Amino acid sequence: NFFASGMVNQRKSISTGTTSRETFGKITSRTNQNDRSEMEGMFGFGRAGFDYFISNRNTLTLSGSMARGNMSPENSNELYTDSIYNTGTKSSYQLRNTNSDNEFRNMGAQISFKHLFPKAGKEWTADATLNRGRNENKSLITSDRFQLNPRLFEGQYGQRQLGNGENRNLVLQTDFVNPINDNS
C-alpha cells in the first residue's frame, strides 16, 4: 500500500492601527501613532510512504515528511509627538520601518510496526520517529527622526536582528492494547 499527501498554503494579510496617548507631568506630551503591517508568505508540507504487509497479522510502515516555508512581514510606524513646555511646544516625527524575512524547514522519517493478535482488538504497535528542523530569521529596522516647525532631520538609526535555530528529536513509542470486555 502506497500513500502520499501534500498541502500548500499562501497568505497575505494587511492591518492598520492608530494609537493616541496623552501623558501628564512636568512635561505634557501628546503622541499619535499610525501603524501599517503587511505579511506575505507561503509554506508547503508533503508526506509519503508505504505499508508492507508481512503477513495478515503484521504490517511494517515507512514514511517521510517535509515542510518548508517563508514569511516576510513588513511594518511601518509613524509617531507624531507634541511635547508641551512652559516656553512652548516642541513637535517631532519618527518613521520606523521593519523588514523581515523568516524561513523554516523540517524533515522527518517514521518507521512503524503493527501486530494483530487472534483476539479481536488485541494489538501491539511500535514506532520510531525522527524529526529535524531549522529556521533563519532576519530583520532590519530603520528609524528616521525629525523635529517639526521647522522641519529638521535629527538623525537615523538602524538595528539588525539575526536569529536561527535547529532542532532534532527522536520519539520511540510502543503501545499494547488488550480489551478486557467483549461487548459484542
PDB file of N, CA, C and O in Angstrom, residues 35-110:
ATOM      1  N   ASP A  35       0.049  52.838  12.402  1.00  0.00           N
ATOM      2  CA  ASP A  35       0.759  51.594  12.105  1.00  0.00           C
ATOM      3  C   ASP A  35       0.157  50.926  10.870  1.00  0.00           C
ATOM      4  O   ASP A  35      -1.055  50.936  10.684  1.00  0.00           O
ATOM      5  N   ARG A  36       1.034  50.317  10.077  1.00  0.00           N
ATOM      6  CA  ARG A  36       0.599  49.523   8.937  1.00  0.00           C
ATOM      7  C   ARG A  36       1.496  48.295   8.859  1.00  0.00           C
ATOM      8  O   ARG A  36       2.713  48.418   8.889  1.00  0.00           O
ATOM      9  N   SER A  37       0.886  47.123   8.774  1.00  0.00           N
ATOM     10  CA  SER A  37       1.634  45.870   8.689  1.00  0.00           C
ATOM     11  C   SER A  37       1.148  45.071   7.489  1.00  0.00           C
ATOM     12  O   SER A  37      -0.041  45.033   7.203  1.00  0.00           O
ATOM     13  N   GLU A  38       2.089  44.439   6.830  1.00  0.00           N
ATOM     14  CA  GLU A  38       1.763  43.563   5.707  1.00  0.00           C
ATOM     15  C   GLU A  38       2.590  42.295   5.856  1.00  0.00           C
ATOM     16  O   GLU A  38       3.803  42.354   6.024  1.00  0.00           O
ATOM     17  N   MET A  39       1.907  41.167   5.810  1.00  0.00           N
ATOM     18  CA  MET A  39       2.575  39.871   5.963  1.00  0.00           C
ATOM     19  C   MET A  39       2.284  39.037   4.728  1.00  0.00           C
ATOM     20  O   MET A  39       1.125  38.816   4.380  1.00  0.00           O
ATOM     21  N   GLU A  40       3.351  38.622   4.074  1.00  0.00           N
ATOM     22  CA  GLU A  40       3.209  37.727   2.921  1.00  0.00           C
ATOM     23  C   GLU A  40       4.030  36.482   3.195  1.00  0.00           C
ATOM     24  O   GLU A  40       5.103  36.558   3.777  1.00  0.00           O
ATOM     25  N   GLY A  41       3.526  35.366   2.762  1.00  0.00           N
ATOM     26  CA  GLY A  41       4.293  34.149   2.935  1.00  0.00           C
ATOM     27  C   GLY A  41       3.587  32.936   2.372  1.00  0.00           C
ATOM     28  O   GLY A  41       2.430  32.990   1.967  1.00  0.00           O
ATOM     29  N   MET A  42       4.345  31.873   2.341  1.00  0.00           N
ATOM     30  CA  MET A  42       3.766  30.602   1.914  1.00  0.00           C
ATOM     31  C   MET A  42       4.566  29.471   2.540  1.00  0.00           C
ATOM     32  O   MET A  42       5.720  29.643   2.904  1.00  0.00           O
ATOM     33  N   PHE A  43       3.893  28.353   2.688  1.00  0.00           N
ATOM     34  CA  PHE A  43       4.580  27.169   3.166  1.00  0.00           C
ATOM     35  C   PHE A  43       3.908  25.950   2.557  1.00  0.00           C
ATOM     36  O   PHE A  43       2.773  25.998   2.107  1.00  0.00           O
ATOM     37  N   GLY A  44       4.665  24.879   2.532  1.00  0.00           N
ATOM     38  CA  GLY A  44       4.155  23.633   1.985  1.00  0.00           C
ATOM     39  C   GLY A  44       4.561  22.461   2.855  1.00  0.00           C
ATOM     40  O   GLY A  44       5.533  22.537   3.624  1.00  0.00           O
ATOM     41  N   PHE A  45       3.801  21.396   2.745  1.00  0.00           N
ATOM     42  CA  PHE A  45       4.042  20.190   3.525  1.00  0.00           C
ATOM     43  C   PHE A  45       3.758  18.991   2.635  1.00  0.00           C
ATOM     44  O   PHE A  45       2.796  18.990   1.873  1.00  0.00           O
ATOM     45  N   GLY A  46       4.591  17.978   2.722  1.00  0.00           N
ATOM     46  CA  GLY A  46       4.365  16.747   1.970  1.00  0.00           C
ATOM     47  C   GLY A  46       4.724  15.533   2.811  1.00  0.00           C
ATOM     48  O   GLY A  46       5.615  15.594   3.662  1.00  0.00           O
ATOM     49  N   ARG A  47       4.003  14.472   2.573  1.00  0.00           N
ATOM     50  CA  ARG A  47       4.243  13.226   3.293  1.00  0.00           C
ATOM     51  C   ARG A  47       4.010  12.069   2.324  1.00  0.00           C
ATOM     52  O   ARG A  47       3.048  12.097   1.549  1.00  0.00           O
ATOM     53  N   ALA A  48       4.871  11.062   2.395  1.00  0.00           N
ATOM     54  CA  ALA A  48       4.714   9.884   1.535  1.00  0.00           C
ATOM     55  C   ALA A  48       5.281   8.670   2.265  1.00  0.00           C
ATOM     56  O   ALA A  48       6.139   8.798   3.149  1.00  0.00           O
ATOM     57  N   GLY A  49       4.786   7.507   1.868  1.00  0.00           N
ATOM     58  CA  GLY A  49       5.289   6.284   2.477  1.00  0.00           C
ATOM     59  C   GLY A  49       4.590   5.057   1.936  1.00  0.00           C
ATOM     60  O   GLY A  49       3.834   5.131   0.952  1.00  0.00           O
ATOM     61  N   PHE A  50       4.863   3.959   2.569  1.00  0.00           N
ATOM     62  CA  PHE A  50       4.206   2.717   2.151  1.00  0.00           C
ATOM     63  C   PHE A  50       4.035   1.781   3.340  1.00  0.00           C
ATOM     64  O   PHE A  50       4.764   1.868   4.334  1.00  0.00           O
ATOM     65  N   ASP A  51       3.024   0.935   3.225  1.00  0.00           N
ATOM     66  CA  ASP A  51       2.771  -0.139   4.183  1.00  0.00           C
ATOM     67  C   ASP A  51       3.186  -1.448   3.510  1.00  0.00           C
ATOM     68  O   ASP A  51       2.805  -1.712   2.367  1.00  0.00           O
ATOM     69  N   TYR A  52       3.949  -2.261   4.201  1.00  0.00           N
ATOM     70  CA  TYR A  52       4.315  -3.574   3.700  1.00  0.00           C
ATOM     71  C   TYR A  52       3.641  -4.600   4.616  1.00  0.00           C
ATOM     72  O   TYR A  52       3.899  -4.639   5.819  1.00  0.00           O
ATOM     73  N   PHE A  53       2.751  -5.387   4.032  1.00  0.00           N
ATOM     74  CA  PHE A  53       2.015  -6.391   4.794  1.00  0.00           C
ATOM     75  C   PHE A  53       2.856  -7.673   4.827  1.00  0.00           C
ATOM     76  O   PHE A  53       2.867  -8.445   3.870  1.00  0.00           O
ATOM     77  N   ILE A  54       3.570  -7.851   5.938  1.00  0.00           N
ATOM     78  CA  ILE A  54       4.443  -9.014   6.108  1.00  0.00           C
ATOM     79  C   ILE A  54       3.610 -10.288   6.111  1.00  0.00           C
ATOM     80  O   ILE A  54       3.965 -11.292   5.496  1.00  0.00           O
ATOM     81  N   SER A  55       2.495 -10.225   6.837  1.00  0.00           N
ATOM     82  CA  SER A  55       1.524 -11.328   6.885  1.00  0.00           C
ATOM     83  C   SER A  55       0.174 -10.695   7.184  1.00  0.00           C
ATOM     84  O   SER A  55       0.067  -9.477   7.296  1.00  0.00           O
ATOM     85  N   ASN A  56      -0.859 -11.527   7.341  1.00  0.00           N
ATOM     86  CA  ASN A  56      -2.176 -10.942   7.616  1.00  0.00           C
ATOM     87  C   ASN A  56      -2.253 -10.331   9.024  1.00  0.00           C
ATOM     88  O   ASN A  56      -3.215  -9.658   9.346  1.00  0.00           O
ATOM     89  N   ARG A  57      -1.258 -10.553   9.870  1.00  0.00           N
ATOM     90  CA  ARG A  57      -1.263 -10.006  11.232  1.00  0.00           C
ATOM     91  C   ARG A  57      -0.123  -9.012  11.494  1.00  0.00           C
ATOM     92  O   ARG A  57      -0.073  -8.402  12.557  1.00  0.00           O
ATOM     93  N   ASN A  58       0.797  -8.843  10.561  1.00  0.00           N
ATOM     94  CA  ASN A  58       1.973  -7.979  10.782  1.00  0.00           C
ATOM     95  C   ASN A  58       2.136  -6.994   9.626  1.00  0.00           C
ATOM     96  O   ASN A  58       2.157  -7.397   8.458  1.00  0.00           O
ATOM     97  N   THR A  59       2.279  -5.711  10.001  1.00  0.00           N
ATOM     98  CA  THR A  59       2.438  -4.656   8.997  1.00  0.00           C
ATOM     99  C   THR A  59       3.618  -3.766   9.381  1.00  0.00           C
ATOM    100  O   THR A  59       3.762  -3.359  10.541  1.00  0.00           O
ATOM    101  N   LEU A  60       4.449  -3.452   8.396  1.00  0.00           N
ATOM    102  CA  LEU A  60       5.574  -2.530   8.563  1.00  0.00           C
ATOM    103  C   LEU A  60       5.279  -1.301   7.706  1.00  0.00           C
ATOM    104  O   LEU A  60       4.941  -1.426   6.528  1.00  0.00           O
ATOM    105  N   THR A  61       5.409  -0.123   8.292  1.00  0.00           N
ATOM    106  CA  THR A  61       5.144   1.134   7.575  1.00  0.00           C
ATOM    107  C   THR A  61       6.383   2.012   7.638  1.00  0.00           C
ATOM    108  O   THR A  61       6.958   2.220   8.713  1.00  0.00           O
ATOM    109  N   LEU A  62       6.776   2.545   6.490  1.00  0.00           N
ATOM    110  CA  LEU A  62       7.862   3.526   6.382  1.00  0.00           C
ATOM    111  C   LEU A  62       7.275   4.783   5.754  1.00  0.00           C
ATOM    112  O   LEU A  62       6.544   4.704   4.757  1.00  0.00           O
ATOM    113  N   SER A  63       7.600   5.949   6.334  1.00  0.00           N
ATOM    114  CA  SER A  63       7.103   7.197   5.756  1.00  0.00           C
ATOM    115  C   SER A  63       8.102   8.324   6.012  1.00  0.00           C
ATOM    116  O   SER A  63       8.946   8.241   6.911  1.00  0.00           O
ATOM    117  N   GLY A  64       7.981   9.342   5.214  1.00  0.00           N
ATOM    118  CA  GLY A  64       8.813  10.533   5.364  1.00  0.00           C
ATOM    119  C   GLY A  64       7.969  11.774   5.147  1.00  0.00           C
ATOM    120  O   GLY A  64       6.939  11.741   4.480  1.00  0.00           O
ATOM    121  N   SER A  65       8.407  12.873   5.737  1.00  0.00           N
ATOM    122  CA  SER A  65       7.674  14.129   5.579  1.00  0.00           C
ATOM    123  C   SER A  65       8.671  15.270   5.406  1.00  0.00           C
ATOM    124  O   SER A  65       9.832  15.188   5.818  1.00  0.00           O
ATOM    125  N   MET A  66       8.166  16.329   4.785  1.00  0.00           N
ATOM    126  CA  MET A  66       8.994  17.501   4.546  1.00  0.00           C
ATOM    127  C   MET A  66       8.107  18.736   4.579  1.00  0.00           C
ATOM    128  O   MET A  66       7.002  18.732   4.027  1.00  0.00           O
ATOM    129  N   ALA A  67       8.586  19.786   5.247  1.00  0.00           N
ATOM    130  CA  ALA A  67       7.865  21.059   5.293  1.00  0.00           C
ATOM    131  C   ALA A  67       8.865  22.178   5.051  1.00  0.00           C
ATOM    132  O   ALA A  67      10.027  22.087   5.452  1.00  0.00           O
ATOM    133  N   ARG A  68       8.387  23.223   4.382  1.00  0.00           N
ATOM    134  CA  ARG A  68       9.255  24.365   4.103  1.00  0.00           C
ATOM    135  C   ARG A  68       8.383  25.595   3.964  1.00  0.00           C
ATOM    136  O   ARG A  68       7.286  25.517   3.410  1.00  0.00           O
ATOM    137  N   GLY A  69       8.868  26.729   4.454  1.00  0.00           N
ATOM    138  CA  GLY A  69       8.072  27.938   4.348  1.00  0.00           C
ATOM    139  C   GLY A  69       8.899  29.195   4.482  1.00  0.00           C
ATOM    140  O   GLY A  69      10.057  29.168   4.887  1.00  0.00           O
ATOM    141  N   ASN A  70       8.275  30.311   4.097  1.00  0.00           N
ATOM    142  CA  ASN A  70       8.902  31.623   4.166  1.00  0.00           C
ATOM    143  C   ASN A  70       7.822  32.651   4.468  1.00  0.00           C
ATOM    144  O   ASN A  70       6.773  32.656   3.835  1.00  0.00           O
ATOM    145  N   MET A  71       8.085  33.517   5.433  1.00  0.00           N
ATOM    146  CA  MET A  71       7.195  34.625   5.767  1.00  0.00           C
ATOM    147  C   MET A  71       8.004  35.909   5.711  1.00  0.00           C
ATOM    148  O   MET A  71       9.148  35.948   6.179  1.00  0.00           O
ATOM    149  N   SER A  72       7.424  36.970   5.153  1.00  0.00           N
ATOM    150  CA  SER A  72       8.123  38.247   5.006  1.00  0.00           C
ATOM    151  C   SER A  72       7.261  39.391   5.528  1.00  0.00           C
ATOM    152  O   SER A  72       6.601  40.084   4.750  1.00  0.00           O
ATOM    153  N   PRO A  73       7.256  39.612   6.839  1.00  0.00           N
ATOM    154  CA  PRO A  73       6.464  40.728   7.368  1.00  0.00           C
ATOM    155  C   PRO A  73       7.167  42.069   7.168  1.00  0.00           C
ATOM    156  O   PRO A  73       8.390  42.162   7.248  1.00  0.00           O
ATOM    157  N   GLU A  74       6.362  43.098   6.886  1.00  0.00           N
ATOM    158  CA  GLU A  74       6.846  44.475   6.776  1.00  0.00           C
ATOM    159  C   GLU A  74       5.952  45.349   7.643  1.00  0.00           C
ATOM    160  O   GLU A  74       4.727  45.252   7.566  1.00  0.00           O
ATOM    161  N   ASN A  75       6.559  46.193   8.470  1.00  0.00           N
ATOM    162  CA  ASN A  75       5.810  47.081   9.354  1.00  0.00           C
ATOM    163  C   ASN A  75       6.299  48.510   9.163  1.00  0.00           C
ATOM    164  O   ASN A  75       7.494  48.746   9.015  1.00  0.00           O
ATOM    165  N   SER A  76       5.358  49.442   9.211  1.00  0.00           N
ATOM    166  CA  SER A  76       5.675  50.867   9.137  1.00  0.00           C
ATOM    167  C   SER A  76       4.938  51.567  10.278  1.00  0.00           C
ATOM    168  O   SER A  76       3.731  51.368  10.447  1.00  0.00           O
ATOM    169  N   ASN A  77       5.678  52.365  11.052  1.00  0.00           N
ATOM    170  CA  ASN A  77       5.094  53.084  12.185  1.00  0.00           C
ATOM    171  C   ASN A  77       5.456  54.561  12.077  1.00  0.00           C
ATOM    172  O   ASN A  77       6.629  54.895  11.935  1.00  0.00           O
ATOM    173  N   GLU A  78       4.440  55.429  12.162  1.00  0.00           N
ATOM    174  CA  GLU A  78       4.648  56.877  12.195  1.00  0.00           C
ATOM    175  C   GLU A  78       4.239  57.375  13.576  1.00  0.00           C
ATOM    176  O   GLU A  78       3.139  57.079  14.038  1.00  0.00           O
ATOM    177  N   LEU A  79       5.130  58.131  14.221  1.00  0.00           N
ATOM    178  CA  LEU A  79       4.838  58.678  15.547  1.00  0.00           C
ATOM    179  C   LEU A  79       4.963  60.203  15.490  1.00  0.00           C
ATOM    180  O   LEU A  79       6.022  60.730  15.176  1.00  0.00           O
ATOM    181  N   TYR A  80       3.866  60.876  15.792  1.00  0.00           N
ATOM    182  CA  TYR A  80       3.840  62.331  15.900  1.00  0.00           C
ATOM    183  C   TYR A  80       3.737  62.659  17.388  1.00  0.00           C
ATOM    184  O   TYR A  80       2.806  62.212  18.059  1.00  0.00           O
ATOM    185  N   THR A  81       4.681  63.452  17.898  1.00  0.00           N
ATOM    186  CA  THR A  81       4.687  63.777  19.323  1.00  0.00           C
ATOM    187  C   THR A  81       4.768  65.288  19.512  1.00  0.00           C
ATOM    188  O   THR A  81       5.619  65.948  18.901  1.00  0.00           O
ATOM    189  N   ASP A  82       3.892  65.823  20.351  1.00  0.00           N
ATOM    190  CA  ASP A  82       3.935  67.216  20.778  1.00  0.00           C
ATOM    191  C   ASP A  82       4.294  67.219  22.251  1.00  0.00           C
ATOM    192  O   ASP A  82       3.561  66.679  23.083  1.00  0.00           O
ATOM    193  N   SER A  83       5.450  67.804  22.581  1.00  0.00           N
ATOM    194  CA  SER A  83       5.878  67.961  23.975  1.00  0.00           C
ATOM    195  C   SER A  83       5.625  69.411  24.362  1.00  0.00           C
ATOM    196  O   SER A  83       6.165  70.334  23.741  1.00  0.00           O
ATOM    197  N   ILE A  84       4.808  69.624  25.397  1.00  0.00           N
ATOM    198  CA  ILE A  84       4.376  70.960  25.772  1.00  0.00           C
ATOM    199  C   ILE A  84       5.171  71.423  26.993  1.00  0.00           C
ATOM    200  O   ILE A  84       5.083  70.830  28.070  1.00  0.00           O
ATOM    201  N   TYR A  85       5.982  72.458  26.794  1.00  0.00           N
ATOM    202  CA  TYR A  85       6.790  73.067  27.851  1.00  0.00           C
ATOM    203  C   TYR A  85       6.171  74.412  28.235  1.00  0.00           C
ATOM    204  O   TYR A  85       5.311  74.932  27.532  1.00  0.00           O
ATOM    205  N   ASN A  86       6.680  75.010  29.326  1.00  0.00           N
ATOM    206  CA  ASN A  86       6.230  76.352  29.714  1.00  0.00           C
ATOM    207  C   ASN A  86       6.593  77.374  28.645  1.00  0.00           C
ATOM    208  O   ASN A  86       5.912  78.385  28.473  1.00  0.00           O
ATOM    209  N   THR A  87       7.676  77.111  27.926  1.00  0.00           N
ATOM    210  CA  THR A  87       8.161  78.058  26.917  1.00  0.00           C
ATOM    211  C   THR A  87       7.571  77.807  25.534  1.00  0.00           C
ATOM    212  O   THR A  87       7.842  78.554  24.616  1.00  0.00           O
ATOM    213  N   GLY A  88       6.827  76.750  25.353  1.00  0.00           N
ATOM    214  CA  GLY A  88       6.228  76.458  24.059  1.00  0.00           C
ATOM    215  C   GLY A  88       6.134  74.968  23.800  1.00  0.00           C
ATOM    216  O   GLY A  88       6.375  74.144  24.678  1.00  0.00           O
ATOM    217  N   THR A  89       5.803  74.634  22.580  1.00  0.00           N
ATOM    218  CA  THR A  89       5.594  73.248  22.186  1.00  0.00           C
ATOM    219  C   THR A  89       6.679  72.818  21.204  1.00  0.00           C
ATOM    220  O   THR A  89       6.977  73.533  20.244  1.00  0.00           O
ATOM    221  N   LYS A  90       7.249  71.648  21.456  1.00  0.00           N
ATOM    222  CA  LYS A  90       8.215  71.045  20.537  1.00  0.00           C
ATOM    223  C   LYS A  90       7.536  69.857  19.876  1.00  0.00           C
ATOM    224  O   LYS A  90       7.043  68.962  20.564  1.00  0.00           O
ATOM    225  N   SER A  91       7.495  69.868  18.563  1.00  0.00           N
ATOM    226  CA  SER A  91       6.847  68.781  17.819  1.00  0.00           C
ATOM    227  C   SER A  91       7.908  67.940  17.126  1.00  0.00           C
ATOM    228  O   SER A  91       8.878  68.469  16.574  1.00  0.00           O
ATOM    229  N   SER A  92       7.698  66.616  17.143  1.00  0.00           N
ATOM    230  CA  SER A  92       8.644  65.708  16.477  1.00  0.00           C
ATOM    231  C   SER A  92       7.882  64.627  15.720  1.00  0.00           C
ATOM    232  O   SER A  92       6.702  64.376  15.960  1.00  0.00           O
ATOM    233  N   TYR A  93       8.597  64.014  14.804  1.00  0.00           N
ATOM    234  CA  TYR A  93       8.031  62.971  13.958  1.00  0.00           C
ATOM    235  C   TYR A  93       9.070  61.866  13.843  1.00  0.00           C
ATOM    236  O   TYR A  93      10.266  62.139  13.672  1.00  0.00           O
ATOM    237  N   GLN A  94       8.629  60.633  13.950  1.00  0.00           N
ATOM    238  CA  GLN A  94       9.531  59.492  13.778  1.00  0.00           C
ATOM    239  C   GLN A  94       8.882  58.494  12.836  1.00  0.00           C
ATOM    240  O   GLN A  94       7.705  58.159  12.985  1.00  0.00           O
ATOM    241  N   LEU A  95       9.654  58.030  11.861  1.00  0.00           N
ATOM    242  CA  LEU A  95       9.199  57.000  10.923  1.00  0.00           C
ATOM    243  C   LEU A  95      10.077  55.776  11.140  1.00  0.00           C
ATOM    244  O   LEU A  95      11.299  55.843  11.008  1.00  0.00           O
ATOM    245  N   ARG A  96       9.441  54.653  11.507  1.00  0.00           N
ATOM    246  CA  ARG A  96      10.179  53.410  11.748  1.00  0.00           C
ATOM    247  C   ARG A  96       9.664  52.347  10.786  1.00  0.00           C
ATOM    248  O   ARG A  96       8.467  52.085  10.718  1.00  0.00           O
ATOM    249  N   ASN A  97      10.587  51.752  10.040  1.00  0.00           N
ATOM    250  CA  ASN A  97      10.258  50.677   9.101  1.00  0.00           C
ATOM    251  C   ASN A  97      10.988  49.406   9.512  1.00  0.00           C
ATOM    252  O   ASN A  97      12.173  49.443   9.822  1.00  0.00           O
ATOM    253  N   THR A  98      10.261  48.306   9.471  1.00  0.00           N
ATOM    254  CA  THR A  98      10.831  46.999   9.791  1.00  0.00           C
ATOM    255  C   THR A  98      10.566  46.057   8.624  1.00  0.00           C
ATOM    256  O   THR A  98       9.420  45.887   8.211  1.00  0.00           O
ATOM    257  N   ASN A  99      11.622  45.473   8.098  1.00  0.00           N
ATOM    258  CA  ASN A  99      11.516  44.473   7.034  1.00  0.00           C
ATOM    259  C   ASN A  99      12.148  43.185   7.549  1.00  0.00           C
ATOM    260  O   ASN A  99      13.285  43.190   8.006  1.00  0.00           O
ATOM    261  N   SER A 100      11.397  42.109   7.457  1.00  0.00           N
ATOM    262  CA  SER A 100      11.869  40.831   7.989  1.00  0.00           C
ATOM    263  C   SER A 100      11.755  39.727   6.953  1.00  0.00           C
ATOM    264  O   SER A 100      10.963  39.819   6.017  1.00  0.00           O
ATOM    265  N   ASP A 101      12.532  38.697   7.156  1.00  0.00           N
ATOM    266  CA  ASP A 101      12.467  37.503   6.315  1.00  0.00           C
ATOM    267  C   ASP A 101      12.670  36.308   7.237  1.00  0.00           C
ATOM    268  O   ASP A 101      13.688  36.220   7.923  1.00  0.00           O
ATOM    269  N   ASN A 102      11.694  35.423   7.287  1.00  0.00           N
ATOM    270  CA  ASN A 102      11.728  34.262   8.176  1.00  0.00           C
ATOM    271  C   ASN A 102      11.526  32.998   7.343  1.00  0.00           C
ATOM    272  O   ASN A 102      10.535  32.885   6.636  1.00  0.00           O
ATOM    273  N   GLU A 103      12.473  32.077   7.447  1.00  0.00           N
ATOM    274  CA  GLU A 103      12.391  30.811   6.711  1.00  0.00           C
ATOM    275  C   GLU A 103      12.468  29.643   7.689  1.00  0.00           C
ATOM    276  O   GLU A 103      13.152  29.718   8.699  1.00  0.00           O
ATOM    277  N   PHE A 104      11.767  28.554   7.346  1.00  0.00           N
ATOM    278  CA  PHE A 104      11.872  27.345   8.153  1.00  0.00           C
ATOM    279  C   PHE A 104      11.819  26.124   7.250  1.00  0.00           C
ATOM    280  O   PHE A 104      11.256  26.154   6.156  1.00  0.00           O
ATOM    281  N   ARG A 105      12.442  25.056   7.746  1.00  0.00           N
ATOM    282  CA  ARG A 105      12.450  23.764   7.054  1.00  0.00           C
ATOM    283  C   ARG A 105      12.344  22.662   8.100  1.00  0.00           C
ATOM    284  O   ARG A 105      12.890  22.794   9.190  1.00  0.00           O
ATOM    285  N   ASN A 106      11.677  21.584   7.734  1.00  0.00           N
ATOM    286  CA  ASN A 106      11.564  20.445   8.641  1.00  0.00           C
ATOM    287  C   ASN A 106      11.515  19.174   7.810  1.00  0.00           C
ATOM    288  O   ASN A 106      10.825  19.129   6.792  1.00  0.00           O
ATOM    289  N   MET A 107      12.230  18.166   8.254  1.00  0.00           N
ATOM    290  CA  MET A 107      12.206  16.852   7.608  1.00  0.00           C
ATOM    291  C   MET A 107      12.003  15.801   8.685  1.00  0.00           C
ATOM    292  O   MET A 107      12.501  15.937   9.798  1.00  0.00           O
ATOM    293  N   GLY A 108      11.267  14.767   8.335  1.00  0.00           N
ATOM    294  CA  GLY A 108      11.016  13.712   9.301  1.00  0.00           C
ATOM    295  C   GLY A 108      10.911  12.355   8.641  1.00  0.00           C
ATOM    296  O   GLY A 108      10.636  12.239   7.442  1.00  0.00           O
ATOM    297  N   ALA A 109      11.150  11.330   9.441  1.00  0.00           N
ATOM    298  CA  ALA A 109      11.024   9.941   8.968  1.00  0.00           C
ATOM    299  C   ALA A 109      10.408   9.114  10.088  1.00  0.00           C
ATOM    300  O   ALA A 109      10.626   9.384  11.270  1.00  0.00           O
ATOM    301  N   GLN A 110       9.614   8.124   9.691  1.00  0.00           N
ATOM    302  CA  GLN A 110       8.958   7.282  10.688  1.00  0.00           C
ATOM    303  C   GLN A 110       8.952   5.838  10.198  1.00  0.00           C
ATOM    304  O   GLN A 110       8.735   5.566   9.015  1.00  0.00           O
TER     305      GLN A 110
END
